[in-house]
mmCIF file of C-alpha atoms in Angstrom:
data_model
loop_
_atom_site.group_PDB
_atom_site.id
_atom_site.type_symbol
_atom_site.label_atom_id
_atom_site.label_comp_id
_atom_site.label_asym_id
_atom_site.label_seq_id
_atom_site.Cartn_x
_atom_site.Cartn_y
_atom_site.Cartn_z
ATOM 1 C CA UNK A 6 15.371 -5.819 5.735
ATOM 2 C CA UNK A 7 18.626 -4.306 6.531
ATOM 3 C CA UNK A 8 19.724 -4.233 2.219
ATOM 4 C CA UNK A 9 16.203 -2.422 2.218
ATOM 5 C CA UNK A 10 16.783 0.443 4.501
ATOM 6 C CA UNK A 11 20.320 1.057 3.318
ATOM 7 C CA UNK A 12 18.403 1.453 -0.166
ATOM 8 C CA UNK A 13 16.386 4.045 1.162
ATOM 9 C CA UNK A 14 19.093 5.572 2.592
ATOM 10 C CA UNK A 15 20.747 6.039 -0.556
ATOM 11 C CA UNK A 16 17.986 6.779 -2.677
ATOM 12 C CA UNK A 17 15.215 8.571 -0.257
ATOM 13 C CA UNK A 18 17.614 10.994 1.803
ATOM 14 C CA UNK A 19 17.382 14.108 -1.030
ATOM 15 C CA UNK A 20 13.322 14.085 -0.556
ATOM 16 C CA UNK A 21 12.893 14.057 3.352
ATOM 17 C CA UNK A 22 13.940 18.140 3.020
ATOM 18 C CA UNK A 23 11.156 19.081 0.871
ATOM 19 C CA UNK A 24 8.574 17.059 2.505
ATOM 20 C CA UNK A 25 9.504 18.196 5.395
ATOM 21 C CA UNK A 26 8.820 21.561 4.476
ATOM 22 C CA UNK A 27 5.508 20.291 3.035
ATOM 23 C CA UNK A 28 4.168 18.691 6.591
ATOM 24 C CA UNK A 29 4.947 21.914 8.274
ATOM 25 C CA UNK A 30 3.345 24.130 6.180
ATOM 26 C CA UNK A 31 0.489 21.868 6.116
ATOM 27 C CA UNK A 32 0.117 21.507 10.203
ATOM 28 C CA UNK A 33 0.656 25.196 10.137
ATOM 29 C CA UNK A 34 -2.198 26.413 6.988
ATOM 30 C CA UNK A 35 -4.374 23.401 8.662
ATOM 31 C CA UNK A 36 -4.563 24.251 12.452
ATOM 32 C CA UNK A 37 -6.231 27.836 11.655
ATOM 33 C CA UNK A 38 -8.238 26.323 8.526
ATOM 34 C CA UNK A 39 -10.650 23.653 10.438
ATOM 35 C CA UNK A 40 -13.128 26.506 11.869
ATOM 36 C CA UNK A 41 -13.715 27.508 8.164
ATOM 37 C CA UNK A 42 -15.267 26.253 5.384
ATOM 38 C CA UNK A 43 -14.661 22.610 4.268
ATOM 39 C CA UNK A 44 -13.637 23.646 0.514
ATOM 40 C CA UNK A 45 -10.321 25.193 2.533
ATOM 41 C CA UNK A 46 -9.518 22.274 4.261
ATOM 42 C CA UNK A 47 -10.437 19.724 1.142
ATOM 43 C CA UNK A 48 -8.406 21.893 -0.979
ATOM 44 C CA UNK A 49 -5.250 21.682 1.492
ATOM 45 C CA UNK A 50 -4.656 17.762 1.497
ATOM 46 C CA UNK A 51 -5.476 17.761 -2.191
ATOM 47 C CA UNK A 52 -2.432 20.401 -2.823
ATOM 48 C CA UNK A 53 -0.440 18.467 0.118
ATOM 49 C CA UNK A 54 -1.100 15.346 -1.451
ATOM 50 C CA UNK A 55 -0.459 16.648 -5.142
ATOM 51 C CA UNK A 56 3.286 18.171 -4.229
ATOM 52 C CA UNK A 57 4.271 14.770 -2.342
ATOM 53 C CA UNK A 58 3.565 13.443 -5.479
ATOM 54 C CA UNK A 59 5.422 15.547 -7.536
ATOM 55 C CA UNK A 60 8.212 15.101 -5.265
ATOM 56 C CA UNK A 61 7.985 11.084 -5.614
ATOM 57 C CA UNK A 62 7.959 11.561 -9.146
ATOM 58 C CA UNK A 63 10.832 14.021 -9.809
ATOM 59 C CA UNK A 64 13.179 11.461 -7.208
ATOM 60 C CA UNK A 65 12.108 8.739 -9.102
ATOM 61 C CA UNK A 66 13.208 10.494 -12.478
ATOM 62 C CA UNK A 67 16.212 11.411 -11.152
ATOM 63 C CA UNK A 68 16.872 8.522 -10.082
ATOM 64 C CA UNK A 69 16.567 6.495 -12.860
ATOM 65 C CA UNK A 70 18.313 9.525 -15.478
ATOM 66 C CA UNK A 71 21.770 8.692 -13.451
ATOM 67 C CA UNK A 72 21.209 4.975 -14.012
ATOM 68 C CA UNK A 73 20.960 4.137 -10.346
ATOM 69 C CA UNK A 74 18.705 1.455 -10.923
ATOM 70 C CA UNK A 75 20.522 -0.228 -13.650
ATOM 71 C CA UNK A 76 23.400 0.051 -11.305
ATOM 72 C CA UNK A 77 21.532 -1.591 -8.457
ATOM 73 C CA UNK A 78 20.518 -4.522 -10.552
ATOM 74 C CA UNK A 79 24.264 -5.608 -10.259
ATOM 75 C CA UNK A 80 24.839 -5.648 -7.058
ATOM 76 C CA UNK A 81 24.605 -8.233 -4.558
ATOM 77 C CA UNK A 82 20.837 -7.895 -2.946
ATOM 78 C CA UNK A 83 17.657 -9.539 -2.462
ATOM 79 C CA UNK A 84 15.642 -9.172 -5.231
ATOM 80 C CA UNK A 85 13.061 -7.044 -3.801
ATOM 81 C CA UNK A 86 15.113 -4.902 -1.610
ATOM 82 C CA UNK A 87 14.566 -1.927 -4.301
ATOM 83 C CA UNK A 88 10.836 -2.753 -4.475
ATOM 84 C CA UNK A 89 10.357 -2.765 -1.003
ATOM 85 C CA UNK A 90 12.330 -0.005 0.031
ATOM 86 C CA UNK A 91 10.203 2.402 -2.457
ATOM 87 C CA UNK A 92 6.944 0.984 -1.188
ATOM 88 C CA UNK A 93 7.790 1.853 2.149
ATOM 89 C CA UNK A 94 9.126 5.058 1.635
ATOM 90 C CA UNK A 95 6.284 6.159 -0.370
ATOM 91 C CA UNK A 96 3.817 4.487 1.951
ATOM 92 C CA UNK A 97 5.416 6.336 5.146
ATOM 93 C CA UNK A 98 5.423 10.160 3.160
ATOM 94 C CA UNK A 99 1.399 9.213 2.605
ATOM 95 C CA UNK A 100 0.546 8.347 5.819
ATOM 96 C CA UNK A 101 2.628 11.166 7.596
ATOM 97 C CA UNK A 102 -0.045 13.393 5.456
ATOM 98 C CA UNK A 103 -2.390 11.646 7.909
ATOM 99 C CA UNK A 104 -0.599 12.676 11.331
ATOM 100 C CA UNK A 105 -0.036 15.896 10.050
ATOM 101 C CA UNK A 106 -3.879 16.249 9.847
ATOM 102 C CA UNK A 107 -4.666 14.556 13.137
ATOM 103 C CA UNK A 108 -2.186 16.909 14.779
ATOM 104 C CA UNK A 109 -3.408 19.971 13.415
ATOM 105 C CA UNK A 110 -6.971 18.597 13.986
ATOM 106 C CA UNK A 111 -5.584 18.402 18.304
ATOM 107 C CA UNK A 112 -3.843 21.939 18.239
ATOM 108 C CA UNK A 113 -7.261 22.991 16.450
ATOM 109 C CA UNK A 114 -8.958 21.666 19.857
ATOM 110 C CA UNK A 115 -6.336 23.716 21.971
ATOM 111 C CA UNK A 116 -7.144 27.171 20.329
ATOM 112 C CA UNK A 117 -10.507 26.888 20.030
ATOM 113 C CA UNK A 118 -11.559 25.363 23.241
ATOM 114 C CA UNK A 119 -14.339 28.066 24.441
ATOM 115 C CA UNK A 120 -15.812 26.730 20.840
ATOM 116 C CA UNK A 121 -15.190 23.291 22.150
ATOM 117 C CA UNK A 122 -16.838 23.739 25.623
ATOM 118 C CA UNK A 123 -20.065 24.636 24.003
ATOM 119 C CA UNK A 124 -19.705 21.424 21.394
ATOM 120 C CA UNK A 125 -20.104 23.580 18.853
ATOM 121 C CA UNK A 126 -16.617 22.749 17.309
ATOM 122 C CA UNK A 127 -17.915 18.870 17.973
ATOM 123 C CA UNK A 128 -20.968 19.508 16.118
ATOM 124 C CA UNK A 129 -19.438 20.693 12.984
ATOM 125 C CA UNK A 130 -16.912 17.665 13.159
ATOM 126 C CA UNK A 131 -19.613 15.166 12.978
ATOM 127 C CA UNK A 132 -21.559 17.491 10.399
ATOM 128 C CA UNK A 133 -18.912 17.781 8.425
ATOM 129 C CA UNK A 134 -18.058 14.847 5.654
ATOM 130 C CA UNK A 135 -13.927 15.278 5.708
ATOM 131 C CA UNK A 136 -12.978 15.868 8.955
ATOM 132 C CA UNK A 137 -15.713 13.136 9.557
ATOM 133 C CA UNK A 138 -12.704 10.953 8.523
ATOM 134 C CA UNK A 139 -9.768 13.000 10.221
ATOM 135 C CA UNK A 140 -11.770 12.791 13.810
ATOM 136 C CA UNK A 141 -10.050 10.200 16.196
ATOM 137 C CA UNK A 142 -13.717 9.012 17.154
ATOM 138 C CA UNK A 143 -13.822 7.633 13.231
ATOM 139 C CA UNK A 144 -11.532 4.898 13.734
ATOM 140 C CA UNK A 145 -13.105 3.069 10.124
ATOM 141 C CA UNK A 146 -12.682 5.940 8.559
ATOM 142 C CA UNK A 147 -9.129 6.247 9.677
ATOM 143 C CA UNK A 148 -8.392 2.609 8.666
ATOM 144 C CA UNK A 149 -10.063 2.821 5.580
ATOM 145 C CA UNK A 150 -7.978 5.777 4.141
ATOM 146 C CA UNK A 151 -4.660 3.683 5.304
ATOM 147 C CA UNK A 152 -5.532 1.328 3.133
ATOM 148 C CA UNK A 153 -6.498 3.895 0.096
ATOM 149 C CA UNK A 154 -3.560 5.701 0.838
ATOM 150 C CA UNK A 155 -0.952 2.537 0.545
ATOM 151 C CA UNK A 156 -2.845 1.739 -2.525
ATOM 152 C CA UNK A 157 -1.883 4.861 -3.614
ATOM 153 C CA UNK A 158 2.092 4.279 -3.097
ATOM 154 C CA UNK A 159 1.268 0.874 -4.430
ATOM 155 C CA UNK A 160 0.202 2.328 -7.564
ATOM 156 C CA UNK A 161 2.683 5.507 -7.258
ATOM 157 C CA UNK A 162 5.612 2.676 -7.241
ATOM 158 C CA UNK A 163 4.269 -0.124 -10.180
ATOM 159 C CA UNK A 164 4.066 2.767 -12.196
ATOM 160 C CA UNK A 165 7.124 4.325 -12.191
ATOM 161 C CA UNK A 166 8.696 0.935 -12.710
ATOM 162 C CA UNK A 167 5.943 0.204 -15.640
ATOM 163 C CA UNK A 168 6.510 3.536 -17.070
ATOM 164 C CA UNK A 169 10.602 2.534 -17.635
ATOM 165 C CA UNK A 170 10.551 0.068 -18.745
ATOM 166 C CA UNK A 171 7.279 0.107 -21.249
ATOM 167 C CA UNK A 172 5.348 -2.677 -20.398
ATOM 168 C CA UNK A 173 1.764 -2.929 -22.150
ATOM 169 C CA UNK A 174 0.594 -5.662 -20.069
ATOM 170 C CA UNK A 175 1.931 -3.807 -16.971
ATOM 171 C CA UNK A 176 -0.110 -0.713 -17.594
ATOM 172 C CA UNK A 177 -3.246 -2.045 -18.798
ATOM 173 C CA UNK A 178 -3.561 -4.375 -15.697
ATOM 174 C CA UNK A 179 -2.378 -1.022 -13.383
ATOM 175 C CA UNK A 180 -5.477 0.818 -15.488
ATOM 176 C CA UNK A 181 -7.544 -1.996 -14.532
ATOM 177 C CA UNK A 182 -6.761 -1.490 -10.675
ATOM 178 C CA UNK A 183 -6.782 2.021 -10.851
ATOM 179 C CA UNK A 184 -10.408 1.867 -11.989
ATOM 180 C CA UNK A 185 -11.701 -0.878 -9.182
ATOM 181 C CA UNK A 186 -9.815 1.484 -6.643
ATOM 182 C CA UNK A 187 -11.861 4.457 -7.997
ATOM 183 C CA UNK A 188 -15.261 3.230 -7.755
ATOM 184 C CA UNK A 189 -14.415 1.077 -4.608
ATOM 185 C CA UNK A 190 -13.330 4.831 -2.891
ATOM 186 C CA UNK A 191 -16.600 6.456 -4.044
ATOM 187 C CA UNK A 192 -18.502 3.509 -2.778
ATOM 188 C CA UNK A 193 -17.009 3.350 0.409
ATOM 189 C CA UNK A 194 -16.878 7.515 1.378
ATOM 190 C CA UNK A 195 -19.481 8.779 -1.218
ATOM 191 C CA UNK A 196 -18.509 12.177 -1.263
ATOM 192 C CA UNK A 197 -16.492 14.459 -3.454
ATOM 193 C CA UNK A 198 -13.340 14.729 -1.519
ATOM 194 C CA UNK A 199 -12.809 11.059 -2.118
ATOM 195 C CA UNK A 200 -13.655 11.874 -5.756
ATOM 196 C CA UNK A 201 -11.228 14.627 -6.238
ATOM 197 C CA UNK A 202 -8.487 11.770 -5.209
ATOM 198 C CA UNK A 203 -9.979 9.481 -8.071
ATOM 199 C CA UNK A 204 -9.775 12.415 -10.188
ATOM 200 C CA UNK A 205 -5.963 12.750 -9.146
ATOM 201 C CA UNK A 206 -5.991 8.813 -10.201
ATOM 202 C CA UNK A 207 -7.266 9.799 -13.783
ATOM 203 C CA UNK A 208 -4.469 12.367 -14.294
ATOM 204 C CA UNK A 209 -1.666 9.692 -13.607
ATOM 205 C CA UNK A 210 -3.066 7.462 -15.312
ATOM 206 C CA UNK A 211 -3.345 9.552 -18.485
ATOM 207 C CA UNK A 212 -0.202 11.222 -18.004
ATOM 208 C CA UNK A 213 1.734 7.628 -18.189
ATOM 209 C CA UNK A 214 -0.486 6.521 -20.820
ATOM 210 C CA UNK A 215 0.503 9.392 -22.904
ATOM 211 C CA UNK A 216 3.847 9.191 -22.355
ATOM 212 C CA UNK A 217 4.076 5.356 -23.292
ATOM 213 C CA UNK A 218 1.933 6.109 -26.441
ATOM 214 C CA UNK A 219 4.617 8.825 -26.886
ATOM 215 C CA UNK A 220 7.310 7.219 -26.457
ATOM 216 C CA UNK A 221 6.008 4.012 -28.408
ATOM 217 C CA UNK A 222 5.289 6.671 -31.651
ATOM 218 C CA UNK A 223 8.358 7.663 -32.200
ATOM 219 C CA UNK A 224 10.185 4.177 -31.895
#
């Protein structure tokens, strides 16, 4: 455990600025978004959730263009330190998108509380599908988008080490997941926030795919 948090030490500590930045602006866009229209607020986490990605990705590539990994495979550590030490650093960025939500959903209770007294604010939480899910009376909901969400790192993770080193087993088996986790999420939420996420599925998957069929091409 100890090799695995000096790993993210070394490879995690240029991304904690920009997602930072990316919570706050979040909690702040979020707290005066949940009185209006659910479009706003579905359209926030997806863009939240879209530029954590794109900051996994671009430390990743980084990452592996200064041959830290190749490096790391020398030295002397467990042989899932590296593994481990992405899947929880990945994991913990995902589900801090969570308690940024839940916190902006409480300071959303502070500001509007003559809304609140009436239960008119309570109303459109129930009524409404997404924050259905954010609301700390949904405790299901809450753990089943844990578990969607570490699926996600899962998958953010096995494919950036799939994608390197070219595996076609690898990715057809992580195209095979990808595609129980979609329906499994539309099952479970049935609605079309949870749909849009699938949808962000289907772009990483095709933007690997592409890439290995690129790469494959010209060798």
């Amino acid at each position: 455990m100890k090799q695995t948090f000096q790993l993210i030490e070394q490879t995690c500590a240029k991304s904690l600025k920009p997602l930072c930045i990316t919570y706050i602006i979040g909690f702040i866009l979020g707290t005066f978004l949940l009185d209006m229209d659910e479009f706003l607020w579905t359209i926030l986490i997806v863009i939240m959730l879209a530029v954590i990605l794109i900051i996994h990705d671009k430390r990743m590539k980084s990452i592996v263009a200064d041959g830290a990994y190749q490096r790391m495979r020398i030295l002397p550590i467990k042989r899932y330190s590296l593994l481990w030490s992405e899947l929880i650093f990945v994991s913990s960025s995902l589900f801090m998108l969570i308690v940024t939500c839940y916190l902006s959903w409480i300071c959303s209770m502070w500001i509007f509380e003559s809304a609140y007294s009436v239960n008119a604010l309570f109303f459109t939480v129930i009524n409404n599908p997404l924050l259905s899910v954010l609301a700390p009376i949904q405790i299901q909901g809450f753990l089943a988008m844990l578990i969607v969400l570490n699926m996600l790192a899962m998958l953010i993770v096995f494919y950036t080490f799939c994608s390197h080193a070219w595996s076609k087993t690898g990715i057809a088996l992580l195209n095979l997941g990808m595609g129980i986790i979609a329906v499994l999420c539309v099952l479970q939420f049935q609605n079309w926030v949870m749909i849009m996420m699938c949808f962000l599925f289907i772009c990483m998957n095709y933007y690997f795919l592409a890439k290995w069929l690129r790469v494959r091409r010209n060798a």
